[in-house]
Short mmCIF file of C-alpha atoms and ligand atoms in Angstrom, two decimals:
data_model
loop_
_atom_site.label_atom_id
_atom_site.label_comp_id
_atom_site.label_asym_id
_atom_site.label_seq_id
_atom_site.Cartn_x
_atom_site.Cartn_y
_atom_site.Cartn_z
CA UNK L 1 14.42 25.31 -1.46
CA UNK L 2 16.15 22.71 0.73
CA UNK L 3 13.05 22.61 2.91
CA UNK L 4 10.91 21.69 -0.08
CA UNK L 5 13.29 18.86 -0.96
CA UNK L 6 13.20 17.65 2.64
CA UNK L 7 9.41 17.76 2.69
CA UNK L 8 9.23 15.95 -0.65
CA UNK L 9 11.59 13.30 0.70
CA UNK L 10 9.42 12.85 3.81
CA UNK L 11 6.29 12.68 1.66
CA UNK L 12 7.94 10.15 -0.64
CA UNK L 13 9.06 7.92 2.23
CA UNK L 14 5.56 8.01 3.73
CA UNK L 15 4.06 7.10 0.37
CA UNK L 16 6.62 4.33 -0.08
CA UNK L 17 5.72 2.97 3.34
CA UNK L 18 2.04 3.14 2.47
CA UNK L 19 2.34 1.27 -0.83
CA UNK L 20 4.50 -1.40 0.82
CA UNK L 21 1.77 -1.79 3.42
CA UNK L 22 -0.99 -1.93 0.80
CA UNK L 23 0.83 -4.58 -1.24
CA UNK L 24 1.60 -6.69 1.82
CA UNK L 25 -1.96 -6.48 3.13
CA UNK L 26 -3.24 -7.36 -0.33
CA UNK L 27 -1.14 -10.51 -0.06
CA UNK L 28 -2.72 -11.35 3.30
CA UNK L 29 -6.20 -10.41 2.10
CA UNK L 30 -6.80 -7.94 4.93
CA UNK L 31 -8.01 -4.35 4.99
CA UNK L 32 -5.51 -1.52 4.50
CA UNK L 33 -7.17 0.36 7.36
CA UNK L 34 -7.71 -2.19 10.09
CA UNK L 35 -5.99 -3.72 12.05
CA UNK L 36 -3.12 -1.39 12.89
CA UNK L 37 0.31 -2.34 11.61
CA UNK L 38 1.76 -5.39 13.30
CA UNK L 39 4.86 -7.57 13.34
CA UNK L 40 4.76 -10.35 10.74
CA UNK L 41 6.30 -12.80 13.19
CA UNK L 42 4.80 -12.12 16.64
CA UNK L 43 1.68 -10.14 15.53
CA UNK L 44 2.33 -7.44 18.15
CA UNK L 45 0.76 -4.10 17.23
CA UNK L 46 3.53 -1.68 16.34
CA UNK L 47 4.08 1.53 18.27
CA UNK L 48 3.89 4.86 16.46
CA UNK L 49 7.66 5.40 16.58
CA UNK L 50 8.19 2.01 14.90
CA UNK L 51 6.11 3.14 11.92
CA UNK L 52 8.22 6.18 11.00
CA UNK L 53 9.61 5.41 7.54
CA UNK L 54 13.34 4.55 7.55
CA UNK L 55 13.84 5.94 11.09
CA UNK L 56 11.69 3.20 12.63
CA UNK L 57 13.88 0.58 10.95
CA UNK L 58 17.07 2.27 12.16
CA UNK L 59 15.82 2.73 15.73
CA UNK L 60 14.91 -0.96 15.90
CA UNK L 61 18.27 -1.89 14.34
CA UNK L 62 16.51 -3.96 11.70
CA UNK L 63 14.85 -6.25 14.23
CA UNK L 64 11.38 -6.37 15.76
CA UNK L 65 11.32 -4.52 19.08
CA UNK L 66 9.25 -7.31 20.65
CA UNK L 67 10.45 -10.65 19.23
CA UNK L 68 13.81 -9.61 17.70
CA UNK L 69 12.88 -11.17 14.35
CA UNK L 70 14.77 -9.56 11.48
CA UNK L 71 12.65 -6.96 9.64
CA UNK L 72 12.74 -7.34 5.84
CA UNK L 73 14.85 -4.57 4.31
CA UNK L 74 12.65 -4.37 1.21
CA UNK L 75 10.06 -1.94 2.56
CA UNK L 76 12.77 0.39 3.91
CA UNK L 77 14.51 0.36 0.53
CA UNK L 78 11.22 1.19 -1.19
CA UNK L 79 10.61 4.04 1.29
CA UNK L 80 14.08 5.42 0.61
CA UNK L 81 13.78 4.98 -3.16
CA UNK L 82 10.43 6.73 -3.40
CA UNK L 83 11.73 9.56 -1.19
CA UNK L 84 14.78 10.04 -3.44
CA UNK L 85 12.65 9.80 -6.57
CA UNK L 86 10.42 12.58 -5.24
CA UNK L 87 13.48 14.80 -4.78
CA UNK L 88 14.85 14.01 -8.25
CA UNK L 89 11.43 14.63 -9.69
CA UNK L 90 11.48 18.12 -8.20
CA UNK L 91 15.03 18.78 -9.47
CA UNK L 92 14.69 17.33 -12.96
CA UNK L 93 11.26 18.61 -13.77
CA UNK L 94 12.04 21.85 -11.90
CA UNK L 95 8.80 21.77 -10.02
CA UNK L 96 7.06 19.53 -7.56
CA UNK L 97 4.72 17.79 -9.97
CA UNK L 98 3.54 15.11 -7.60
CA UNK L 99 0.80 13.87 -9.90
CA UNK L 100 3.46 12.99 -12.48
CA UNK L 101 5.44 11.08 -9.87
CA UNK L 102 2.37 9.33 -8.56
CA UNK L 103 1.46 8.05 -11.98
CA UNK L 104 4.92 7.10 -13.23
CA UNK L 105 6.57 5.81 -10.07
CA UNK L 106 4.26 5.05 -7.20
CA UNK L 107 1.51 3.21 -9.01
CA UNK L 108 3.83 0.86 -10.97
CA UNK L 109 5.74 0.22 -7.72
CA UNK L 110 2.50 -0.75 -6.00
CA UNK L 111 1.53 -3.07 -8.86
CA UNK L 112 5.03 -4.58 -8.87
CA UNK L 113 4.89 -5.26 -5.14
CA UNK L 114 1.47 -6.88 -5.45
CA UNK L 115 2.81 -9.03 -8.26
CA UNK L 116 5.91 -9.89 -6.20
CA UNK L 117 3.91 -10.90 -3.12
CA UNK L 118 1.02 -12.73 -4.79
CA UNK L 119 1.98 -13.39 -8.42
CA UNK L 120 -1.19 -11.51 -9.30
CA UNK L 121 -2.41 -7.95 -9.64
CA UNK L 122 -5.76 -6.74 -8.41
CA UNK L 123 -7.91 -5.35 -11.22
CA UNK L 124 -8.83 -2.23 -9.22
CA UNK L 125 -5.24 -1.10 -8.60
ZN1 ZN K 1 7.83 -9.28 16.33
#
């Protein structure tokens, strides 16, 4: 059972990272697919190890590997929160109903981030 919780946590952190990325790219008006993830300050393309949710932030000690600019903590907190929510969802509901979590947690978080970044919400999200 602990493996399922661990996998749910990993899935939640990845989803949290994704929705943070989507909201931020919505703010910039760029595609969510291209270009690859980059530093907000120096625009360097990030390495794969830098993109691992939570671990990438820890390995870089909260600063960009290239320009040493401080990385905003908000996306890491969202990654952690969504990961924990996925675990609690599995415990409280007693099953891994990911559709329920997607609808009640992830989507409102995405809309909230879009609103936070742009003071608007896209009609298709
Ligand atoms: Zn940088």
